[in-house]
C-alpha atoms as one frame of an Amber mdcrd trajectory, in Angstrom:
protein
 -15.445 -11.057  30.020 -16.039 -14.016  32.287 -14.667 -13.672  35.821 -12.052
 -16.252  36.811 -12.996 -18.206  39.907 -10.498 -17.775  42.727  -9.693 -21.513
  42.645  -8.423 -21.079  39.044  -6.674 -17.694  39.356  -2.895 -17.640  38.941
  -0.829 -17.714  42.139   2.798 -16.976  42.781   5.868 -17.268  44.930   7.471
 -13.760  45.259  11.160 -13.458  46.121  12.545 -10.102  47.076  16.282 -10.092
  46.472  17.771  -7.501  48.883  21.228  -6.339  48.090  21.457  -7.953  44.592
  23.155  -5.640  42.031  22.220  -5.514  38.311  25.047  -7.783  37.136  24.170
 -10.537  39.703  20.418 -10.119  38.853  21.128 -10.552  35.165  23.179 -13.698
  35.806  20.411 -15.195  38.042  17.786 -14.367  35.484  19.904 -15.933  32.663
  20.325 -19.101  34.681  16.678 -19.587  35.422  15.503 -18.759  31.911  17.732
 -21.557  30.612  16.534 -24.042  33.186  13.703 -26.405  32.156  12.326 -26.285
  35.791  10.901 -22.806  34.945   9.346 -23.674  31.549   5.678 -23.244  30.758
   3.080 -23.562  32.162   5.077 -21.694  34.844   5.921 -18.013  34.344   8.811
 -15.985  35.718   8.163 -12.293  36.296  11.224 -10.179  36.992  11.747  -6.662
  38.374  15.411  -5.509  38.160  16.985  -3.685  41.066  16.728   0.112  41.107
  18.082   2.640  43.532  16.146   2.122  46.792  14.119  -0.783  45.311  15.405
  -4.386  45.579  15.195  -6.893  42.721  12.173  -9.152  42.641  11.411 -12.491
  41.056   7.934 -14.041  41.041   7.162 -17.532  40.003   3.567 -17.574  38.707
   1.488 -20.671  38.313  -2.088 -22.021  38.066  -3.345 -24.007  41.093  -3.170
 -27.233  39.134   0.573 -26.624  38.590   1.385 -26.037  42.319   3.505 -29.175
  42.731   5.668 -28.273  39.765   5.856 -24.683  41.072   7.051 -25.874  44.452
   9.826 -27.891  42.735  10.715 -24.837  40.644  10.822 -22.727  43.787  13.334
 -25.096  45.366  15.381 -24.946  42.225  15.295 -21.129  42.363  16.544 -21.190
  45.899  19.516 -23.328  44.681  20.273 -20.875  41.891  20.108 -17.971  44.302
  22.467 -19.674  46.708  25.000 -20.157  43.840  25.173 -16.356  43.751  25.307
 -15.870  47.526  21.736 -14.784  47.844  20.216 -16.101  51.053  16.452 -16.716
  50.996  14.993 -15.910  54.407  11.331 -15.880  53.413   9.081 -16.444  50.420
   5.783 -14.559  50.118   2.857 -16.357  48.575   0.001 -14.012  47.529  -3.184
 -14.899  49.319  -1.460 -16.580  52.189  -0.775 -14.563  55.346  -1.271 -10.823
  55.784   2.247  -9.460  55.302   2.894  -7.695  51.974   6.617  -7.615  50.964
   6.348  -4.153  49.438
């Protein structure tokens, strides 16, 4: 297997959704999966809320798709606000030292 150079490795914007219940999370996920802003080559990874663990959405993209990913991230913020979810911070893997976990 050929190693992937860091400049070509997938990146992502990770959103931790504190206080979002299962029903709201399902509605958010439904809305973003129907929205063309999140279509390939972007990928949405979702982790549903569990007791003691908040929901999480990660928008994964290749470096060459960063501009499209930033536009999709802005769209995701709009969808989240529709459901009363305030976004205080967005974690980008590889940038900064704080891990959201």
